[in-house]
Amino acid sequence: MWSSRLAFILAASGSAVGLGNIWRFPYLASDNGGGAFVLIYLGCIALVGLPIMAAEILMGRHGRMSPVNTLRKLTSEGGHSKGWVVIGWIGMAAAVMILSFYSVVGGWTLHYAWLYVEQLFGGAPITDPDATFTAMLGSPGTLVFWHTVFMLLTVGVVAMGVEKGLERAVKFLMPLLFLILLGLFAYGLSTGKVGQAFEFLFTPDFSKVHGSTWLAALGQAFFSLSLGMCGIMTYGAYLPRDISIPRVAATVALTDTSVALLAGLAIFPVVFAFGIDPAGGGPGLIFTSLPLAFNDMAFGIPYAIAFFVLLAVAAWTSSISLLEPPTAFIVEKGRFSRKSAALLAAAVIWALGLVTALGFNVWASVRIFGRDLQGAVEFIASDLMLPVGGLLIAVFAAWVLRKDISRGELPDLGNGGYTAWKVLCGILAPGMVLLILYMKLAG
Ligand code: TRP
């Protein structure tokens, strides 16, 4: 059990805040034209993410087991079809795919932290960030090495069951990351480009919006909040009865969204100040822009080390929450200890991560859905599987789950509030997911 409301909020925020906020949000905003994407993303957080987060937490708290077993319990209790257990399966598959590329990108942050440590001891400065980034992608050895290190760090914590220890450290490290971002924002003020960054991020230009913009924003809302794969359900299982679900869900969503927006406001002034094209920054955006700021500012090297190390820590706490569901699943199959289950899951995910790592070099010419291998895995898991998983969770919670259960888990909502949650979860959220998937398919 979480000892308090704060403990739950910290743990869930540790899962939510990660590469999604600081690496993925700025690059998607860049690729999708800025303001309109950000507006749709915020709308998806409020209207789709929040109600589904409440649904995941309440299902978890009622079931009090791992996602697949929670779904088994909820369906057999209510006499519903066992088919709903498929939600747990989709979630596990999505977690495996997401962690496979997440770990490679986590490795990028470790590699950059290392490059700056070397610089501190006289290594060559990063004068041409584009070239440094391209060189990293071109080197299978570098990518696989740091991917392996990142995966070992993740599996180490899960196998040894020391998540609690990491969470204690995170209490100090995450606020520090927030301060580092604030510092970058302050640096941005000195460049005089903050206004331009605001305009780019918050002035919607709907002429730039396509089906793919909507889907990217929806997928990012799920990705950033760690929703749609029953991860938050796992956390809900440990939430005491007397804690208000809507309040903790709102707090976690607000924390997560603030970090993403702050990251955007820290990065785009740098992008504009150094004349980088804000359109189509791609997954390299923070790695090709921020080093220019680090070169320019006072104490840039230690600042860069702090930034990349703290970003790696944020990624680490998120990756642990991605390794949990497959590990729990293998343990429940019975024949493995927790330690070997974590190792087995990590080995499979590590191997799948090679697809991402080698997709940048050896298999660079391979295209799926017009994307490179990393882009394809990222797209299928984050933009298709998470929204579909979330849709099923929402429909299950609103239409299938017995009303006395959901009402009982949301006692602090008045009747109006409860009805609003039901409408959002049962009609609006599934409707938006279906509409957006349709818009994308229809081109
Ligand atoms: N939300 C995390 C981030 O933004 C990534 C993450 C952790 C995640 N657990 C998840 C994404 C579960 C989807 C589902 O970096």
Short mmCIF file of C-alpha atoms and ligand atoms in Angstrom, two decimals:
data_model
loop_
_atom_site.label_atom_id
_atom_site.label_comp_id
_atom_site.label_asym_id
_atom_site.label_seq_id
_atom_site.Cartn_x
_atom_site.Cartn_y
_atom_site.Cartn_z
CA MET A 1 0.00 0.00 0.00
CA TRP A 2 1.12 3.56 -0.67
CA SER A 3 1.60 5.22 2.66
CA SER A 4 -0.08 8.40 1.48
CA ARG A 5 -1.65 10.32 -1.34
CA LEU A 6 1.72 11.92 -1.99
CA ALA A 7 3.49 8.56 -2.30
CA PHE A 8 1.05 7.48 -5.01
CA ILE A 9 1.33 10.80 -6.82
CA LEU A 10 5.13 10.62 -6.77
CA ALA A 11 5.21 7.05 -8.05
CA ALA A 12 2.66 7.66 -10.81
CA SER A 13 4.40 10.90 -11.80
CA GLY A 14 7.71 9.04 -11.85
CA SER A 15 6.18 6.74 -14.41
CA ALA A 16 4.54 9.54 -16.37
CA VAL A 17 7.40 12.04 -16.49
CA GLY A 18 10.17 10.79 -18.72
CA LEU A 19 11.43 10.88 -22.26
CA GLY A 20 7.84 11.40 -23.35
CA ASN A 21 7.83 14.91 -21.90
CA ILE A 22 11.33 16.09 -22.71
CA TRP A 23 12.36 14.16 -25.80
CA ARG A 24 9.09 13.17 -27.51
CA PHE A 25 6.78 16.11 -26.87
CA PRO A 26 9.11 18.78 -28.33
CA TYR A 27 10.01 16.69 -31.35
CA LEU A 28 6.38 15.88 -32.14
CA ALA A 29 5.42 19.53 -31.69
CA SER A 30 8.18 20.39 -34.13
CA ASP A 31 7.17 17.75 -36.67
CA ASN A 32 3.48 18.61 -36.46
CA GLY A 33 3.59 22.36 -36.86
CA GLY A 34 3.47 23.54 -33.23
CA GLY A 35 0.38 25.32 -31.83
CA ALA A 36 -2.45 23.27 -33.28
CA PHE A 37 -0.73 20.04 -32.28
CA VAL A 38 -0.20 21.36 -28.74
CA LEU A 39 -3.82 22.47 -28.46
CA ILE A 40 -5.13 19.09 -29.61
CA TYR A 41 -2.71 17.36 -27.25
CA LEU A 42 -3.97 19.41 -24.29
CA GLY A 43 -7.57 18.66 -25.30
CA CYS A 44 -6.78 14.93 -25.44
CA ILE A 45 -5.19 15.07 -21.97
CA ALA A 46 -8.27 16.71 -20.44
CA LEU A 47 -11.07 14.94 -22.30
CA VAL A 48 -9.59 11.51 -23.01
CA GLY A 49 -6.58 11.06 -20.73
CA LEU A 50 -8.05 12.19 -17.43
CA PRO A 51 -11.24 10.11 -17.50
CA ILE A 52 -9.31 7.05 -18.66
CA MET A 53 -6.73 7.57 -15.96
CA ALA A 54 -9.52 7.59 -13.40
CA ALA A 55 -10.89 4.40 -14.98
CA GLU A 56 -7.53 2.64 -14.78
CA ILE A 57 -6.98 3.63 -11.17
CA LEU A 58 -10.44 2.59 -10.06
CA MET A 59 -10.26 -0.77 -11.81
CA GLY A 60 -6.87 -1.38 -10.27
CA ARG A 61 -8.02 -0.39 -6.82
CA HIS A 62 -11.03 -2.65 -7.01
CA GLY A 63 -9.13 -5.63 -8.40
CA ARG A 64 -5.98 -5.22 -6.30
CA MET A 65 -3.93 -7.53 -8.55
CA SER A 66 -1.79 -7.40 -11.68
CA PRO A 67 -3.72 -6.11 -14.73
CA VAL A 68 -4.51 -9.48 -16.31
CA ASN A 69 -5.68 -10.93 -13.00
CA THR A 70 -7.56 -7.76 -12.11
CA LEU A 71 -9.43 -8.06 -15.41
CA ARG A 72 -10.10 -11.75 -14.72
CA LYS A 73 -11.46 -10.87 -11.30
CA LEU A 74 -13.62 -7.98 -12.55
CA THR A 75 -15.10 -10.02 -15.40
CA SER A 76 -15.85 -13.13 -13.35
CA GLU A 77 -17.30 -11.04 -10.48
CA GLY A 78 -19.70 -9.31 -12.81
CA GLY A 79 -20.33 -12.32 -15.05
CA HIS A 80 -18.89 -10.50 -18.09
CA SER A 81 -17.15 -12.03 -21.08
CA LYS A 82 -13.63 -13.27 -20.44
CA GLY A 83 -12.75 -11.59 -23.73
CA TRP A 84 -12.08 -8.32 -21.89
CA VAL A 85 -8.90 -9.84 -20.53
CA VAL A 86 -7.47 -9.04 -23.97
CA ILE A 87 -6.99 -5.47 -22.61
CA GLY A 88 -4.24 -6.82 -20.40
CA TRP A 89 -2.62 -8.63 -23.32
CA ILE A 90 -2.61 -5.60 -25.60
CA GLY A 91 -1.16 -3.61 -22.75
CA MET A 92 1.65 -6.05 -22.21
CA ALA A 93 2.52 -6.18 -25.90
CA ALA A 94 2.51 -2.37 -26.05
CA ALA A 95 4.77 -2.17 -22.99
CA VAL A 96 7.27 -4.57 -24.58
CA MET A 97 7.37 -2.60 -27.83
CA ILE A 98 7.58 0.80 -26.16
CA LEU A 99 10.35 -0.23 -23.81
CA SER A 100 12.33 -1.67 -26.73
CA PHE A 101 12.80 1.76 -28.34
CA TYR A 102 12.57 3.69 -25.07
CA SER A 103 15.69 1.92 -23.88
CA VAL A 104 17.59 2.84 -27.04
CA VAL A 105 16.67 6.51 -26.59
CA GLY A 106 17.46 6.25 -22.88
CA GLY A 107 20.86 5.06 -24.11
CA TRP A 108 21.22 8.25 -26.17
CA THR A 109 20.88 10.33 -23.01
CA LEU A 110 23.54 8.22 -21.28
CA HIS A 111 25.84 8.56 -24.28
CA TYR A 112 25.44 12.34 -24.24
CA ALA A 113 26.01 12.49 -20.48
CA TRP A 114 29.22 10.54 -21.11
CA LEU A 115 30.33 12.81 -23.96
CA TYR A 116 30.06 15.80 -21.64
CA VAL A 117 31.90 14.01 -18.83
CA GLU A 118 34.70 13.40 -21.33
CA GLN A 119 34.61 17.06 -22.26
CA LEU A 120 35.07 17.99 -18.65
CA PHE A 121 38.36 16.08 -18.82
CA GLY A 122 39.51 17.63 -22.05
CA GLY A 123 37.51 15.69 -24.63
CA ALA A 124 36.53 17.32 -27.90
CA PRO A 125 33.61 19.78 -27.61
CA ILE A 126 30.41 19.18 -29.55
CA THR A 127 30.78 22.00 -32.04
CA ASP A 128 28.54 20.49 -34.69
CA PRO A 129 25.63 18.79 -32.86
CA ASP A 130 24.12 17.52 -36.10
CA ALA A 131 27.32 15.67 -36.93
CA THR A 132 27.62 14.26 -33.40
CA PHE A 133 24.04 13.01 -33.47
CA THR A 134 24.41 11.52 -36.95
CA ALA A 135 27.65 9.84 -35.94
CA MET A 136 25.94 8.24 -32.95
CA LEU A 137 23.08 6.91 -35.08
CA GLY A 138 25.56 5.62 -37.62
CA SER A 139 27.38 3.53 -35.05
CA PRO A 140 25.64 0.25 -34.18
CA GLY A 141 28.26 -0.40 -31.49
CA THR A 142 27.56 2.88 -29.66
CA LEU A 143 23.78 2.48 -29.85
CA VAL A 144 23.78 -1.15 -28.74
CA PHE A 145 26.28 -0.50 -25.94
CA TRP A 146 24.23 2.28 -24.32
CA HIS A 147 20.95 0.46 -24.98
CA THR A 148 22.44 -2.48 -23.08
CA VAL A 149 23.57 -0.26 -20.20
CA PHE A 150 20.14 1.34 -19.95
CA MET A 151 18.38 -2.04 -20.01
CA LEU A 152 20.70 -3.40 -17.31
CA LEU A 153 19.93 -0.42 -15.09
CA THR A 154 16.20 -1.02 -15.58
CA VAL A 155 16.22 -4.75 -15.03
CA GLY A 156 18.59 -4.35 -12.08
CA VAL A 157 16.04 -2.34 -10.15
CA VAL A 158 13.08 -4.57 -11.06
CA ALA A 159 14.95 -7.85 -10.42
CA MET A 160 16.25 -6.73 -7.06
CA GLY A 161 12.88 -5.30 -6.07
CA VAL A 162 14.41 -1.97 -5.02
CA GLU A 163 11.91 0.29 -6.78
CA LYS A 164 11.13 1.87 -3.42
CA GLY A 165 14.73 2.99 -3.03
CA LEU A 166 14.74 4.57 -6.45
CA GLU A 167 11.45 6.29 -5.69
CA ARG A 168 12.97 7.88 -2.62
CA ALA A 169 15.82 9.24 -4.72
CA VAL A 170 13.37 10.49 -7.33
CA LYS A 171 11.70 12.72 -4.76
CA PHE A 172 14.81 14.91 -4.93
CA LEU A 173 15.96 14.30 -8.47
CA MET A 174 12.71 15.13 -10.28
CA PRO A 175 12.37 18.60 -8.75
CA LEU A 176 16.01 19.09 -9.72
CA LEU A 177 15.20 18.20 -13.33
CA PHE A 178 12.40 20.73 -13.20
CA LEU A 179 14.88 23.37 -11.99
CA ILE A 180 17.32 22.48 -14.77
CA LEU A 181 14.54 23.03 -17.30
CA LEU A 182 13.67 26.33 -15.64
CA GLY A 183 17.31 27.33 -15.94
CA LEU A 184 17.26 26.52 -19.64
CA PHE A 185 14.14 28.59 -19.98
CA ALA A 186 15.98 31.46 -18.24
CA TYR A 187 18.81 31.01 -20.72
CA GLY A 188 16.18 31.20 -23.46
CA LEU A 189 15.04 34.55 -22.08
CA SER A 190 18.55 35.87 -22.60
CA THR A 191 18.37 34.94 -26.28
CA GLY A 192 15.26 37.04 -26.79
CA LYS A 193 13.51 34.20 -28.60
CA VAL A 194 11.04 33.17 -25.92
CA GLY A 195 8.27 35.17 -27.58
CA GLN A 196 8.81 33.34 -30.82
CA ALA A 197 8.76 30.02 -28.96
CA PHE A 198 5.45 30.95 -27.28
CA GLU A 199 4.01 31.87 -30.61
CA PHE A 200 5.15 28.63 -32.19
CA LEU A 201 3.81 26.47 -29.34
CA PHE A 202 0.56 28.27 -28.58
CA THR A 203 -0.70 29.90 -31.76
CA PRO A 204 -2.69 27.20 -33.52
CA ASP A 205 -2.55 27.18 -37.28
CA PHE A 206 -5.26 24.76 -38.31
CA SER A 207 -4.22 24.83 -41.94
CA LYS A 208 -1.35 22.58 -40.85
CA VAL A 209 -3.63 20.00 -39.22
CA HIS A 210 -4.10 16.57 -40.83
CA GLY A 211 -5.38 13.21 -39.63
CA SER A 212 -1.84 12.35 -38.65
CA THR A 213 -1.60 15.50 -36.47
CA TRP A 214 -4.63 14.36 -34.49
CA LEU A 215 -3.35 10.84 -34.12
CA ALA A 216 0.13 12.00 -33.06
CA ALA A 217 -1.42 14.27 -30.40
CA LEU A 218 -3.74 11.53 -29.15
CA GLY A 219 -0.96 8.95 -29.03
CA GLN A 220 1.28 11.41 -27.21
CA ALA A 221 -1.40 12.07 -24.59
CA PHE A 222 -1.53 8.33 -23.85
CA PHE A 223 2.24 7.92 -24.03
CA SER A 224 3.03 10.81 -21.76
CA LEU A 225 0.47 9.85 -19.11
CA SER A 226 1.54 6.16 -19.26
CA LEU A 227 -2.06 5.28 -20.15
CA GLY A 228 -3.71 2.63 -22.25
CA MET A 229 -1.61 -0.35 -21.23
CA CYS A 230 -2.85 -0.93 -17.67
CA GLY A 231 0.30 0.51 -16.13
CA ILE A 232 -1.57 3.02 -14.00
CA MET A 233 -3.97 0.20 -13.12
CA THR A 234 -1.02 -1.53 -11.46
CA TYR A 235 -0.38 1.57 -9.37
CA GLY A 236 -4.07 1.84 -8.50
CA ALA A 237 -3.91 -1.62 -6.97
CA TYR A 238 -1.89 -0.17 -4.10
CA LEU A 239 -3.99 2.95 -3.54
CA PRO A 240 -5.79 3.13 -0.16
CA ARG A 241 -9.60 3.30 -0.26
CA ASP A 242 -10.00 6.69 1.33
CA ILE A 243 -8.02 8.59 -1.31
CA SER A 244 -9.88 10.54 -3.98
CA ILE A 245 -9.21 9.11 -7.44
CA PRO A 246 -10.22 12.22 -9.43
CA ARG A 247 -7.90 14.36 -7.34
CA VAL A 248 -4.83 12.16 -7.71
CA ALA A 249 -5.51 11.68 -11.42
CA ALA A 250 -5.78 15.43 -11.94
CA THR A 251 -2.58 16.06 -9.99
CA VAL A 252 -0.57 13.51 -11.97
CA ALA A 253 -1.91 14.83 -15.30
CA LEU A 254 -1.15 18.41 -14.31
CA THR A 255 2.39 17.56 -13.21
CA ASP A 256 3.08 15.64 -16.39
CA THR A 257 1.67 18.33 -18.65
CA SER A 258 3.57 21.11 -16.90
CA VAL A 259 6.87 19.30 -17.42
CA ALA A 260 6.13 18.81 -21.12
CA LEU A 261 5.17 22.46 -21.66
CA LEU A 262 8.20 23.66 -19.71
CA ALA A 263 10.42 21.40 -21.82
CA GLY A 264 8.91 22.96 -24.94
CA LEU A 265 9.53 26.45 -23.59
CA ALA A 266 13.10 25.50 -22.69
CA ILE A 267 13.93 24.00 -26.07
CA PHE A 268 12.23 26.15 -28.71
CA PRO A 269 13.93 29.44 -27.77
CA VAL A 270 17.23 27.62 -28.38
CA VAL A 271 15.90 26.28 -31.67
CA PHE A 272 15.02 29.80 -32.83
CA ALA A 273 18.10 31.46 -31.37
CA PHE A 274 20.43 29.22 -33.36
CA GLY A 275 18.45 29.34 -36.56
CA ILE A 276 17.38 25.68 -36.54
CA ASP A 277 14.35 24.97 -38.71
CA PRO A 278 11.55 24.35 -36.16
CA ALA A 279 9.62 22.22 -38.65
CA GLY A 280 10.50 18.56 -38.73
CA GLY A 281 13.12 18.40 -35.98
CA GLY A 282 12.56 14.67 -35.72
CA PRO A 283 13.63 12.41 -32.84
CA GLY A 284 17.03 14.13 -32.72
CA LEU A 285 15.62 17.58 -31.85
CA ILE A 286 16.85 17.94 -28.27
CA PHE A 287 20.21 16.39 -29.13
CA THR A 288 20.85 18.67 -32.07
CA SER A 289 19.58 21.89 -30.43
CA LEU A 290 20.48 21.89 -26.73
CA PRO A 291 24.26 21.33 -27.18
CA LEU A 292 24.35 24.72 -28.94
CA ALA A 293 22.98 26.32 -25.78
CA PHE A 294 25.35 24.35 -23.56
CA ASN A 295 28.30 25.58 -25.66
CA ASP A 296 27.14 29.15 -25.29
CA MET A 297 26.22 29.40 -21.62
CA ALA A 298 28.38 29.78 -18.52
CA PHE A 299 29.17 26.42 -16.90
CA GLY A 300 27.61 24.76 -19.92
CA ILE A 301 29.45 21.47 -19.52
CA PRO A 302 28.43 20.65 -15.94
CA TYR A 303 24.98 21.95 -16.82
CA ALA A 304 24.80 19.54 -19.74
CA ILE A 305 25.92 16.65 -17.55
CA ALA A 306 23.24 17.46 -14.99
CA PHE A 307 20.62 17.73 -17.71
CA PHE A 308 21.40 14.42 -19.42
CA VAL A 309 21.93 12.51 -16.16
CA LEU A 310 18.63 13.73 -14.70
CA LEU A 311 16.86 13.01 -17.97
CA ALA A 312 18.29 9.49 -17.87
CA VAL A 313 16.99 9.11 -14.31
CA ALA A 314 13.53 10.28 -15.37
CA ALA A 315 13.65 7.79 -18.24
CA TRP A 316 14.80 5.10 -15.84
CA THR A 317 11.80 5.46 -13.50
CA SER A 318 9.49 5.35 -16.52
CA SER A 319 11.17 2.29 -18.00
CA ILE A 320 10.75 0.44 -14.72
CA SER A 321 7.01 0.93 -14.99
CA LEU A 322 7.18 -0.48 -18.52
CA LEU A 323 9.09 -3.59 -17.43
CA GLU A 324 6.69 -4.30 -14.55
CA PRO A 325 3.69 -5.65 -16.51
CA PRO A 326 5.61 -8.22 -18.59
CA THR A 327 7.50 -9.29 -15.45
CA ALA A 328 4.32 -9.70 -13.42
CA PHE A 329 2.79 -11.65 -16.27
CA ILE A 330 5.68 -14.12 -16.42
CA VAL A 331 5.66 -14.54 -12.63
CA GLU A 332 1.95 -15.31 -12.72
CA LYS A 333 2.56 -18.05 -15.28
CA GLY A 334 4.08 -19.72 -12.28
CA ARG A 335 7.39 -21.25 -13.18
CA PHE A 336 9.69 -18.27 -12.69
CA SER A 337 10.91 -16.29 -9.71
CA ARG A 338 10.49 -12.54 -9.92
CA LYS A 339 14.18 -12.16 -10.60
CA SER A 340 14.33 -14.60 -13.51
CA ALA A 341 11.03 -13.28 -14.87
CA ALA A 342 12.43 -9.75 -14.97
CA LEU A 343 15.61 -10.99 -16.64
CA LEU A 344 13.66 -12.99 -19.21
CA ALA A 345 11.36 -10.06 -20.08
CA ALA A 346 14.34 -7.72 -20.28
CA ALA A 347 16.24 -10.09 -22.58
CA VAL A 348 13.32 -10.27 -25.01
CA ILE A 349 12.87 -6.49 -24.94
CA TRP A 350 16.61 -5.92 -25.34
CA ALA A 351 16.65 -8.13 -28.43
CA LEU A 352 13.65 -6.30 -29.87
CA GLY A 353 15.50 -3.05 -29.17
CA LEU A 354 18.15 -4.14 -31.66
CA VAL A 355 15.57 -3.60 -34.39
CA THR A 356 15.44 0.07 -33.38
CA ALA A 357 19.19 0.42 -32.92
CA LEU A 358 20.12 -1.24 -36.20
CA GLY A 359 17.27 0.51 -38.01
CA PHE A 360 19.36 3.70 -37.87
CA ASN A 361 22.34 2.22 -39.66
CA VAL A 362 22.52 -1.38 -40.91
CA TRP A 363 18.81 -1.44 -41.84
CA ALA A 364 18.53 2.26 -42.55
CA SER A 365 16.86 1.67 -45.90
CA VAL A 366 13.99 -0.38 -44.45
CA ARG A 367 10.65 1.47 -44.44
CA ILE A 368 7.39 0.41 -42.77
CA PHE A 369 4.38 2.74 -43.18
CA GLY A 370 6.92 5.13 -44.71
CA ARG A 371 8.89 5.26 -41.45
CA ASP A 372 12.25 3.94 -40.38
CA LEU A 373 12.17 0.96 -38.01
CA GLN A 374 12.24 3.04 -34.84
CA GLY A 375 9.50 5.31 -36.15
CA ALA A 376 7.41 2.29 -37.10
CA VAL A 377 7.68 0.57 -33.71
CA GLU A 378 6.99 3.88 -31.99
CA PHE A 379 3.97 4.53 -34.20
CA ILE A 380 2.39 1.08 -33.87
CA ALA A 381 2.78 0.91 -30.10
CA SER A 382 2.14 4.52 -29.06
CA ASP A 383 -0.29 5.77 -31.67
CA LEU A 384 -2.25 2.59 -32.38
CA MET A 385 -2.01 0.15 -29.49
CA LEU A 386 -2.24 2.65 -26.60
CA PRO A 387 -5.34 4.43 -27.95
CA VAL A 388 -7.02 1.11 -28.74
CA GLY A 389 -6.12 -0.22 -25.28
CA GLY A 390 -7.43 3.01 -23.76
CA LEU A 391 -10.64 2.79 -25.78
CA LEU A 392 -11.32 -0.72 -24.46
CA ILE A 393 -10.52 0.31 -20.88
CA ALA A 394 -12.89 3.28 -21.17
CA VAL A 395 -15.72 1.23 -22.65
CA PHE A 396 -15.24 -1.51 -20.07
CA ALA A 397 -15.21 0.92 -17.13
CA ALA A 398 -18.22 2.91 -18.31
CA TRP A 399 -20.48 0.29 -19.91
CA VAL A 400 -19.52 -3.13 -18.60
CA LEU A 401 -18.25 -2.71 -15.07
CA ARG A 402 -21.07 -2.88 -12.52
CA LYS A 403 -22.26 0.58 -11.60
CA ASP A 404 -22.03 -0.03 -7.86
CA ILE A 405 -18.30 -0.73 -8.30
CA SER A 406 -17.43 2.41 -10.26
CA ARG A 407 -19.75 4.56 -8.14
CA GLY A 408 -18.24 3.08 -4.99
CA GLU A 409 -14.71 3.93 -6.14
CA LEU A 410 -15.65 7.54 -6.91
CA PRO A 411 -17.55 8.51 -3.75
CA ASP A 412 -16.35 12.09 -3.71
CA LEU A 413 -17.81 12.88 -7.11
CA GLY A 414 -21.33 14.28 -6.82
CA ASN A 415 -23.99 12.72 -9.02
CA GLY A 416 -23.29 15.32 -11.67
CA GLY A 417 -19.57 14.64 -11.54
CA TYR A 418 -20.11 10.92 -11.77
CA THR A 419 -22.38 11.32 -14.77
CA ALA A 420 -19.81 13.59 -16.39
CA TRP A 421 -17.11 10.94 -15.88
CA LYS A 422 -19.41 8.32 -17.40
CA VAL A 423 -20.15 10.44 -20.43
CA LEU A 424 -16.47 11.26 -20.96
CA CYS A 425 -15.35 7.67 -20.47
CA GLY A 426 -18.26 5.93 -22.15
CA ILE A 427 -18.97 8.23 -25.09
CA LEU A 428 -16.58 11.11 -25.65
CA ALA A 429 -13.23 9.36 -25.14
CA PRO A 430 -14.08 6.27 -27.22
CA GLY A 431 -15.73 8.51 -29.81
CA MET A 432 -12.64 10.67 -30.13
CA VAL A 433 -10.32 7.68 -30.40
CA LEU A 434 -12.47 6.13 -33.12
CA LEU A 435 -12.88 9.40 -34.99
CA ILE A 436 -9.16 10.14 -34.91
CA LEU A 437 -8.24 6.63 -36.05
CA TYR A 438 -10.78 7.00 -38.84
CA MET A 439 -9.41 10.42 -39.88
CA LYS A 440 -5.93 8.95 -40.06
CA LEU A 441 -7.03 5.92 -42.07
CA ALA A 442 -9.09 8.07 -44.40
CA GLY A 443 -5.96 10.18 -44.91
N1 TRP B 1 5.05 8.15 -19.75
C1 TRP B 1 6.44 7.84 -19.88
C2 TRP B 1 7.13 9.02 -20.55
O1 TRP B 1 6.48 9.97 -20.88
C3 TRP B 1 6.69 6.56 -20.64
C4 TRP B 1 5.90 5.43 -20.08
C5 TRP B 1 6.08 4.83 -18.88
C6 TRP B 1 4.77 4.82 -20.67
N2 TRP B 1 5.12 3.85 -18.70
C7 TRP B 1 4.33 3.85 -19.78
C8 TRP B 1 4.13 5.03 -21.86
C9 TRP B 1 3.21 3.11 -20.08
C10 TRP B 1 3.02 4.28 -22.15
C11 TRP B 1 2.54 3.33 -21.28
O2 TRP B 1 8.31 9.02 -20.76
#
